[in-house]
Amino acid sequence: MRRVYLDHTATTPLDPEVFEVMKPYFSEKYGNASSIHSFGQEARAALDGSRDRIAKILGARSSEIVFVSSGTEADNFALKGAAFAMRASSQKNHMITSKGEHHAVLDTCEYLEQQGFDVTYLELDQYGMVEPERVRKAITPKTGLISIMHANNEVGTINPIKEIGRIAKEHGIIIHSDVVQTFGKMPVNVDDLGVDLCSMSAHKIYGPKGIGALYIRKGVTIDRFMHGGGQERGWRAGTENVPLAVGFAEAAARISERQQTEWERLKKLKEIFRKKIESSFPFVLFNAHLSNSLPHILNISFDSSKVDIDGEALLFNLDLKGIAVTSGSACTSGSMEPSHVLLAMGRDEKTAHATIRFSMGKSTTEEEIEYTVGALREVVSNVAKARA
Ligand code: PLP
């Protein structure tokens, strides 16, 4: 059966050339990067070289990059680390985030609320964006931390982080941004964005699963995440995963090299995709900003006031045709809760349920888009019940 993968926001395949670069560090160059001998030094050089490569892409110092196991861990580390440190040093206990964040941020915030912190969850506008003025208005004398994602993983809308960063700076507040969906895909420069902390993940950019990184601006105080050895400058104890770090850096360098051309290519594809959907389904709503959004994500809902569509049936039937998509964040697609992002954008529950996220990648072709829209037409005509 033909298979079309349109779920690159959930994960991407490991680039075979990245895998080649990683391989020697599993079996031949297997030293512990903390060992003094030559085996250890070989691993240390590869680890630090990988850190340098990632730092360079971010416009950061190498010493500001900490390798972690995932984007989720980076978010946990950033928020818990900054929250506990701010309370210990300044008595501040208020944080600001948005209702559109990934669960790695939202669930961490809920945990922090249980630990006595106050959290403000900002509404999104109808396009899924966090308005800087809402951030400004939510600031209190107790606010010590703001966490707003760079681009939303479900709808692709890009947030005005630079402006939000400026507001945070004016008030002396630490700002974290989850850049998991933008790192490598668009310019992410920590000074330009004005962020103090940012979370990344390798498997979204054709790197290996199981590794991510947290950028921690020099001078920003946050608590360490793992206690034990002194690895990662004491931030995160545990023997470093050298092959995965090498793979992450290689993938990041490769995707950054062709960032602009790939952005343009995907932008054109998205426009073709959007027009085909628009002309095929009069009752479709496009979620997100059409211009200020990531070019590889196209998120659509079937308007529940015009047509009755069961989102689960839609996904199941597309899967039978070999087309892999998701109805929301991959991390929550196992449960049939309506997307918290779409609800925060003002979609009703039924419409939110009848939603598909297509996310394209470097292998996506126009012909695949053609095939997908054709398949979607068939599936929709089978599962849709028009409203009387
Ligand atoms: N943050 C965002 C915006 C994401 O899209 C994801 C994954 O979907 C994560 C965090 C979690 O990253 P990881 O899968 O590496 O834990």
CSV table of C-alpha atoms and ligand atoms in Angstrom, one decimal:
chain,number,residue,atom,x,y,z
A,1,MET,CA,0.0,0.0,0.0
A,2,ARG,CA,1.1,3.5,-0.7
A,3,ARG,CA,2.2,5.4,2.4
A,4,VAL,CA,2.3,9.2,2.7
A,5,TYR,CA,3.8,10.6,5.9
A,6,LEU,CA,2.3,14.0,6.7
A,7,ASP,CA,3.1,14.1,10.4
A,8,HIS,CA,6.5,15.7,10.5
A,9,THR,CA,5.5,17.9,13.4
A,10,ALA,CA,5.1,14.7,15.6
A,11,THR,CA,8.5,13.4,14.5
A,12,THR,CA,10.8,13.2,11.5
A,13,PRO,CA,12.8,10.2,10.1
A,14,LEU,CA,16.4,10.1,11.1
A,15,ASP,CA,18.5,11.4,8.2
A,16,PRO,CA,20.6,8.4,7.0
A,17,GLU,CA,23.6,10.6,6.7
A,18,VAL,CA,23.2,11.8,10.2
A,19,PHE,CA,23.0,8.2,11.3
A,20,GLU,CA,26.4,7.5,9.5
A,21,VAL,CA,28.0,10.3,11.5
A,22,MET,CA,26.6,8.9,14.8
A,23,LYS,CA,27.6,5.3,14.3
A,24,PRO,CA,31.2,5.3,15.4
A,25,TYR,CA,30.2,6.8,18.7
A,26,PHE,CA,28.1,3.8,19.6
A,27,SER,CA,30.7,1.1,19.1
A,28,GLU,CA,34.2,2.4,18.3
A,29,LYS,CA,34.5,5.8,20.0
A,30,TYR,CA,32.6,4.7,23.1
A,31,GLY,CA,34.6,6.4,25.8
A,32,ASN,CA,32.9,8.2,28.8
A,33,ALA,CA,33.3,11.9,28.1
A,34,SER,CA,34.3,12.4,31.8
A,35,SER,CA,37.2,10.0,31.6
A,36,ILE,CA,40.7,11.4,31.5
A,37,HIS,CA,42.2,8.8,29.1
A,38,SER,CA,42.3,9.1,25.4
A,39,PHE,CA,39.0,7.2,24.9
A,40,GLY,CA,37.3,9.7,27.2
A,41,GLN,CA,39.0,12.7,25.5
A,42,GLU,CA,37.8,11.5,22.1
A,43,ALA,CA,34.2,11.4,23.4
A,44,ARG,CA,34.7,14.8,25.1
A,45,ALA,CA,35.9,16.4,21.9
A,46,ALA,CA,32.8,15.1,20.0
A,47,LEU,CA,30.5,16.2,22.8
A,48,ASP,CA,31.9,19.7,23.0
A,49,GLY,CA,32.2,20.0,19.2
A,50,SER,CA,28.4,19.2,19.1
A,51,ARG,CA,27.7,21.8,21.7
A,52,ASP,CA,29.7,24.4,19.7
A,53,ARG,CA,27.7,23.6,16.6
A,54,ILE,CA,24.3,24.0,18.3
A,55,ALA,CA,25.5,27.2,20.1
A,56,LYS,CA,26.6,28.7,16.8
A,57,ILE,CA,23.2,28.2,15.2
A,58,LEU,CA,21.6,30.0,18.2
A,59,GLY,CA,24.1,32.8,18.4
A,60,ALA,CA,24.9,31.5,21.9
A,61,ARG,CA,28.0,30.6,23.8
A,62,SER,CA,28.9,26.9,23.9
A,63,SER,CA,28.8,27.0,27.8
A,64,GLU,CA,25.1,28.1,27.6
A,65,ILE,CA,24.0,24.8,26.0
A,66,VAL,CA,22.9,21.8,28.2
A,67,PHE,CA,22.1,18.5,26.5
A,68,VAL,CA,19.0,16.8,27.9
A,69,SER,CA,16.9,13.8,26.8
A,70,SER,CA,14.0,15.6,25.0
A,71,GLY,CA,12.1,18.8,24.4
A,72,THR,CA,9.9,17.7,27.3
A,73,GLU,CA,12.8,17.5,29.6
A,74,ALA,CA,14.1,20.9,28.4
A,75,ASP,CA,10.7,22.4,29.2
A,76,ASN,CA,10.6,20.8,32.6
A,77,PHE,CA,14.1,21.8,33.4
A,78,ALA,CA,13.6,25.4,32.4
A,79,LEU,CA,10.4,26.0,34.2
A,80,LYS,CA,11.0,24.1,37.4
A,81,GLY,CA,14.6,25.2,37.5
A,82,ALA,CA,13.7,28.9,37.0
A,83,ALA,CA,10.6,28.8,39.3
A,84,PHE,CA,12.4,27.3,42.3
A,85,ALA,CA,15.4,29.5,41.9
A,86,MET,CA,13.3,32.7,41.6
A,87,ARG,CA,11.4,31.9,44.7
A,88,ALA,CA,14.5,31.1,46.7
A,89,SER,CA,16.3,34.3,45.7
A,90,SER,CA,13.5,36.9,45.3
A,91,GLN,CA,10.3,35.7,46.9
A,92,LYS,CA,8.7,36.0,43.4
A,93,ASN,CA,6.2,33.2,42.8
A,94,HIS,CA,4.1,34.3,39.7
A,95,MET,CA,4.6,32.9,36.2
A,96,ILE,CA,2.9,33.7,32.9
A,97,THR,CA,2.3,31.3,30.1
A,98,SER,CA,-0.4,30.7,27.4
A,99,LYS,CA,-3.2,28.3,26.9
A,100,GLY,CA,-1.6,27.2,23.7
A,101,GLU,CA,1.6,25.8,25.0
A,102,HIS,CA,2.6,22.1,24.6
A,103,HIS,CA,1.7,19.8,27.5
A,104,ALA,CA,5.3,19.7,28.5
A,105,VAL,CA,4.9,23.3,29.6
A,106,LEU,CA,1.2,23.2,30.7
A,107,ASP,CA,1.6,20.1,32.9
A,108,THR,CA,4.8,21.5,34.4
A,109,CYS,CA,3.0,24.7,35.2
A,110,GLU,CA,0.2,22.7,36.9
A,111,TYR,CA,2.8,20.9,38.9
A,112,LEU,CA,4.3,24.2,39.9
A,113,GLU,CA,0.9,25.4,41.0
A,114,GLN,CA,0.7,22.4,43.3
A,115,GLN,CA,4.0,23.6,44.7
A,116,GLY,CA,2.5,27.0,45.6
A,117,PHE,CA,3.3,29.0,42.5
A,118,ASP,CA,0.7,31.2,40.8
A,119,VAL,CA,0.4,30.8,37.1
A,120,THR,CA,-1.5,33.0,34.6
A,121,TYR,CA,-2.6,31.1,31.4
A,122,LEU,CA,-3.1,33.7,28.7
A,123,GLU,CA,-5.9,33.3,26.1
A,124,LEU,CA,-4.9,33.1,22.4
A,125,ASP,CA,-6.3,35.2,19.6
A,126,GLN,CA,-8.4,33.6,16.9
A,127,TYR,CA,-5.2,32.7,15.0
A,128,GLY,CA,-3.5,31.0,17.9
A,129,MET,CA,-1.2,33.9,18.8
A,130,VAL,CA,-0.3,35.3,22.1
A,131,GLU,CA,-0.7,39.1,22.1
A,132,PRO,CA,2.2,40.9,23.7
A,133,GLU,CA,-0.2,43.4,25.4
A,134,ARG,CA,-1.9,40.5,27.2
A,135,VAL,CA,1.5,39.5,28.6
A,136,ARG,CA,2.2,43.1,29.7
A,137,LYS,CA,-1.2,43.3,31.5
A,138,ALA,CA,-0.7,40.0,33.3
A,139,ILE,CA,2.6,41.1,34.9
A,140,THR,CA,2.5,41.7,38.7
A,141,PRO,CA,5.3,42.7,41.1
A,142,LYS,CA,5.5,38.9,41.9
A,143,THR,CA,6.1,37.8,38.3
A,144,GLY,CA,9.5,36.2,37.8
A,145,LEU,CA,9.0,34.0,34.7
A,146,ILE,CA,7.3,34.1,31.4
A,147,SER,CA,7.1,31.0,29.1
A,148,ILE,CA,5.7,31.5,25.6
A,149,MET,CA,6.4,29.1,22.7
A,150,HIS,CA,8.0,30.4,19.5
A,151,ALA,CA,5.6,28.6,17.2
A,152,ASN,CA,2.6,26.4,18.0
A,153,ASN,CA,3.0,22.7,17.2
A,154,GLU,CA,-0.6,22.2,16.3
A,155,VAL,CA,-1.5,25.1,14.1
A,156,GLY,CA,1.9,26.6,13.3
A,157,THR,CA,1.2,30.2,14.3
A,158,ILE,CA,4.4,32.1,15.1
A,159,ASN,CA,4.4,34.2,18.3
A,160,PRO,CA,5.9,37.7,18.5
A,161,ILE,CA,8.6,36.4,20.9
A,162,LYS,CA,10.9,39.4,20.2
A,163,GLU,CA,8.2,41.8,21.5
A,164,ILE,CA,7.3,39.6,24.4
A,165,GLY,CA,11.0,39.3,25.2
A,166,ARG,CA,11.4,43.1,25.2
A,167,ILE,CA,8.5,43.4,27.7
A,168,ALA,CA,10.0,40.7,29.9
A,169,LYS,CA,13.3,42.5,29.9
A,170,GLU,CA,11.7,45.9,30.8
A,171,HIS,CA,10.4,44.2,33.9
A,172,GLY,CA,13.5,42.2,34.8
A,173,ILE,CA,11.6,38.9,34.2
A,174,ILE,CA,13.2,35.7,32.9
A,175,ILE,CA,11.7,34.6,29.6
A,176,HIS,CA,11.7,31.0,28.4
A,177,SER,CA,10.6,30.0,24.9
A,178,ASP,CA,9.9,26.5,23.6
A,179,VAL,CA,11.5,26.6,20.2
A,180,VAL,CA,11.1,22.9,19.5
A,181,GLN,CA,9.1,23.6,16.3
A,182,THR,CA,11.2,26.4,15.0
A,183,PHE,CA,14.8,25.5,15.7
A,184,GLY,CA,16.5,24.7,12.4
A,185,LYS,CA,13.4,25.6,10.4
A,186,MET,CA,13.6,29.4,10.8
A,187,PRO,CA,16.2,31.7,12.3
A,188,VAL,CA,16.3,31.3,16.1
A,189,ASN,CA,18.9,33.7,17.5
A,190,VAL,CA,18.7,34.0,21.3
A,191,ASP,CA,19.9,37.6,21.3
A,192,ASP,CA,17.6,38.7,18.5
A,193,LEU,CA,14.6,37.0,20.2
A,194,GLY,CA,15.7,38.2,23.7
A,195,VAL,CA,15.1,34.9,25.4
A,196,ASP,CA,16.9,33.7,28.5
A,197,LEU,CA,16.0,30.0,28.2
A,198,CYS,CA,14.9,27.9,25.2
A,199,SER,CA,14.1,24.3,24.6
A,200,MET,CA,15.0,22.2,21.6
A,201,SER,CA,14.5,18.6,20.4
A,202,ALA,CA,16.5,16.7,17.8
A,203,HIS,CA,13.8,14.3,16.5
A,204,LYS,CA,11.8,17.2,15.0
A,205,ILE,CA,14.7,18.0,12.6
A,206,TYR,CA,15.8,14.6,11.2
A,207,GLY,CA,18.0,13.9,14.2
A,208,PRO,CA,17.7,11.0,16.7
A,209,LYS,CA,15.0,10.6,19.3
A,210,GLY,CA,16.0,10.8,22.9
A,211,ILE,CA,18.0,14.1,22.9
A,212,GLY,CA,17.2,17.7,23.2
A,213,ALA,CA,18.9,20.8,24.6
A,214,LEU,CA,18.2,23.7,26.9
A,215,TYR,CA,19.8,27.1,26.3
A,216,ILE,CA,20.5,28.9,29.6
A,217,ARG,CA,21.7,32.5,29.2
A,218,LYS,CA,24.9,33.3,31.1
A,219,GLY,CA,24.0,34.9,34.4
A,220,VAL,CA,20.5,33.5,34.6
A,221,THR,CA,20.0,31.5,37.8
A,222,ILE,CA,18.2,28.3,37.6
A,223,ASP,CA,18.2,25.2,39.7
A,224,ARG,CA,20.0,22.1,38.5
A,225,PHE,CA,17.8,19.4,37.1
A,226,MET,CA,19.6,16.1,37.9
A,227,HIS,CA,21.7,15.5,40.9
A,228,GLY,CA,24.7,13.2,40.8
A,229,GLY,CA,28.0,13.7,38.8
A,230,GLY,CA,29.1,17.0,37.6
A,231,GLN,CA,28.2,16.4,33.9
A,232,GLU,CA,26.9,19.3,31.8
A,233,ARG,CA,28.7,21.8,34.1
A,234,GLY,CA,26.7,20.4,37.0
A,235,TRP,CA,23.3,21.3,35.5
A,236,ARG,CA,22.3,17.8,34.5
A,237,ALA,CA,24.1,14.8,36.0
A,238,GLY,CA,24.3,11.5,34.1
A,239,THR,CA,26.8,10.1,31.6
A,240,GLU,CA,26.4,12.1,28.5
A,241,ASN,CA,24.9,10.5,25.4
A,242,VAL,CA,27.7,11.3,22.9
A,243,PRO,CA,26.3,9.5,19.8
A,244,LEU,CA,22.9,11.3,20.2
A,245,ALA,CA,24.6,14.7,20.8
A,246,VAL,CA,26.7,14.2,17.6
A,247,GLY,CA,23.5,13.3,15.7
A,248,PHE,CA,21.6,16.3,17.1
A,249,ALA,CA,24.4,18.7,16.1
A,250,GLU,CA,24.8,17.1,12.6
A,251,ALA,CA,21.0,17.3,12.0
A,252,ALA,CA,20.9,20.9,13.2
A,253,ALA,CA,23.7,22.0,11.0
A,254,ARG,CA,22.2,20.2,7.9
A,255,ILE,CA,18.7,21.6,8.3
A,256,SER,CA,20.1,25.1,9.0
A,257,GLU,CA,22.1,25.1,5.8
A,258,ARG,CA,19.0,24.6,3.6
A,259,GLN,CA,16.6,26.6,5.9
A,260,GLN,CA,15.7,29.4,3.5
A,261,THR,CA,15.3,27.2,0.4
A,262,GLU,CA,13.2,24.6,2.3
A,263,TRP,CA,11.1,27.4,3.8
A,264,GLU,CA,10.3,28.8,0.4
A,265,ARG,CA,9.6,25.3,-1.1
A,266,LEU,CA,7.2,24.4,1.7
A,267,LYS,CA,5.5,27.7,1.6
A,268,LYS,CA,4.6,27.1,-2.1
A,269,LEU,CA,3.5,23.6,-1.3
A,270,LYS,CA,1.3,24.8,1.5
A,271,GLU,CA,-0.4,27.3,-0.7
A,272,ILE,CA,-1.1,24.6,-3.3
A,273,PHE,CA,-2.4,22.3,-0.5
A,274,ARG,CA,-4.6,25.1,0.9
A,275,LYS,CA,-6.1,26.0,-2.4
A,276,LYS,CA,-6.9,22.4,-3.2
A,277,ILE,CA,-8.6,21.9,0.2
A,278,GLU,CA,-10.5,25.2,-0.1
A,279,SER,CA,-11.9,24.3,-3.5
A,280,SER,CA,-12.8,20.7,-2.5
A,281,PHE,CA,-14.5,21.5,0.8
A,282,PRO,CA,-16.7,24.5,1.2
A,283,PHE,CA,-17.2,23.8,4.9
A,284,VAL,CA,-13.5,23.9,5.9
A,285,LEU,CA,-12.0,26.3,8.3
A,286,PHE,CA,-8.3,27.0,8.3
A,287,ASN,CA,-6.7,27.3,11.7
A,288,ALA,CA,-3.8,29.7,12.3
A,289,HIS,CA,-2.4,32.7,10.6
A,290,LEU,CA,-2.0,32.0,6.9
A,291,SER,CA,1.0,34.2,6.6
A,292,ASN,CA,2.6,34.4,10.0
A,293,SER,CA,2.9,30.6,10.5
A,294,LEU,CA,5.2,27.7,9.8
A,295,PRO,CA,5.0,26.7,6.2
A,296,HIS,CA,5.0,23.0,6.8
A,297,ILE,CA,1.9,22.9,9.0
A,298,LEU,CA,-1.7,23.1,7.6
A,299,ASN,CA,-4.4,22.7,10.2
A,300,ILE,CA,-8.0,22.4,9.1
A,301,SER,CA,-11.3,21.9,10.8
A,302,PHE,CA,-14.7,20.9,9.3
A,303,ASP,CA,-17.2,23.5,10.5
A,304,SER,CA,-19.6,21.7,12.9
A,305,SER,CA,-22.4,24.2,12.1
A,306,LYS,CA,-22.4,22.9,8.4
A,307,VAL,CA,-21.3,19.3,8.5
A,308,ASP,CA,-21.1,16.5,11.0
A,309,ILE,CA,-17.7,14.8,10.8
A,310,ASP,CA,-16.3,12.4,13.3
A,311,GLY,CA,-12.6,13.3,13.5
A,312,GLU,CA,-11.6,9.8,14.7
A,313,ALA,CA,-13.3,8.2,11.7
A,314,LEU,CA,-11.5,10.7,9.4
A,315,LEU,CA,-8.1,9.8,10.8
A,316,PHE,CA,-8.8,6.1,10.8
A,317,ASN,CA,-10.0,6.1,7.2
A,318,LEU,CA,-7.0,8.2,6.0
A,319,ASP,CA,-4.7,5.8,7.7
A,320,LEU,CA,-6.4,2.9,5.8
A,321,LYS,CA,-5.3,4.8,2.7
A,322,GLY,CA,-1.8,5.0,4.0
A,323,ILE,CA,-1.9,8.7,4.9
A,324,ALA,CA,-0.5,9.6,8.3
A,325,VAL,CA,-1.8,12.7,9.9
A,326,THR,CA,-2.9,13.8,13.3
A,327,SER,CA,-5.8,15.5,14.9
A,328,GLY,CA,-3.8,17.6,17.3
A,329,SER,CA,-0.6,17.4,19.3
A,330,ALA,CA,1.0,13.9,18.8
A,331,CYS,CA,1.6,13.7,22.5
A,332,THR,CA,-2.1,13.7,23.2
A,333,SER,CA,-3.5,12.1,20.1
A,334,GLY,CA,-4.0,8.8,22.0
A,335,SER,CA,-6.8,10.5,24.0
A,336,MET,CA,-9.8,12.0,22.2
A,337,GLU,CA,-9.8,15.2,24.2
A,338,PRO,CA,-10.5,18.2,21.9
A,339,SER,CA,-7.3,20.1,21.2
A,340,HIS,CA,-6.7,22.6,23.9
A,341,VAL,CA,-5.1,24.9,21.4
A,342,LEU,CA,-8.2,25.0,19.1
A,343,LEU,CA,-10.5,25.6,22.1
A,344,ALA,CA,-8.2,28.5,23.2
A,345,MET,CA,-8.6,29.9,19.7
A,346,GLY,CA,-12.4,29.9,20.1
A,347,ARG,CA,-13.3,26.8,18.1
A,348,ASP,CA,-16.3,24.9,19.5
A,349,GLU,CA,-15.7,21.3,20.8
A,350,LYS,CA,-17.3,19.6,17.9
A,351,THR,CA,-15.4,21.5,15.3
A,352,ALA,CA,-12.2,21.0,17.3
A,353,HIS,CA,-12.8,17.3,17.2
A,354,ALA,CA,-13.2,17.4,13.4
A,355,THR,CA,-9.7,18.7,12.8
A,356,ILE,CA,-6.7,17.4,10.9
A,357,ARG,CA,-3.1,18.6,11.1
A,358,PHE,CA,-1.1,17.9,8.0
A,359,SER,CA,2.6,18.5,8.5
A,360,MET,CA,5.0,18.3,5.6
A,361,GLY,CA,8.7,17.6,5.5
A,362,LYS,CA,11.6,17.5,3.2
A,363,SER,CA,10.3,14.4,1.4
A,364,THR,CA,6.8,15.8,0.8
A,365,THR,CA,6.0,16.4,-2.9
A,366,GLU,CA,3.2,18.1,-4.8
A,367,GLU,CA,2.1,14.7,-6.1
A,368,GLU,CA,1.7,13.5,-2.4
A,369,ILE,CA,-0.5,16.5,-1.7
A,370,GLU,CA,-2.6,15.7,-4.8
A,371,TYR,CA,-3.0,12.1,-3.6
A,372,THR,CA,-3.9,13.2,-0.1
A,373,VAL,CA,-6.6,15.7,-1.1
A,374,GLY,CA,-8.1,13.1,-3.5
A,375,ALA,CA,-8.2,10.5,-0.6
A,376,LEU,CA,-9.6,13.1,1.8
A,377,ARG,CA,-12.4,13.8,-0.7
A,378,GLU,CA,-13.4,10.1,-0.7
A,379,VAL,CA,-13.1,9.8,3.1
A,380,VAL,CA,-15.1,12.9,3.8
A,381,SER,CA,-17.9,11.9,1.4
A,382,ASN,CA,-18.1,8.6,3.3
A,383,VAL,CA,-18.0,9.9,6.9
A,384,ALA,CA,-19.7,13.4,6.6
A,385,LYS,CA,-23.3,13.9,7.4
A,386,ALA,CA,-24.5,17.2,6.1
A,387,ARG,CA,-26.6,19.3,8.6
A,388,ALA,CA,-30.2,19.7,7.6
B,1,PLP,N1,7.4,21.3,22.7
B,1,PLP,C1,6.8,21.3,21.5
B,1,PLP,C2,6.3,22.6,20.9
B,1,PLP,C3,6.6,20.1,20.8
B,1,PLP,O1,6.0,20.1,19.6
B,1,PLP,C4,7.0,18.9,21.4
B,1,PLP,C5,6.8,17.6,20.7
B,1,PLP,O2,5.8,17.4,20.0
B,1,PLP,C6,7.7,18.9,22.6
B,1,PLP,C7,7.8,20.1,23.2
B,1,PLP,C8,8.2,17.7,23.3
B,1,PLP,O3,9.4,17.3,22.6
B,1,PLP,P1,10.0,15.8,22.8
B,1,PLP,O4,9.1,15.0,21.9
B,1,PLP,O5,11.4,15.9,22.4
B,1,PLP,O6,9.8,15.5,24.2
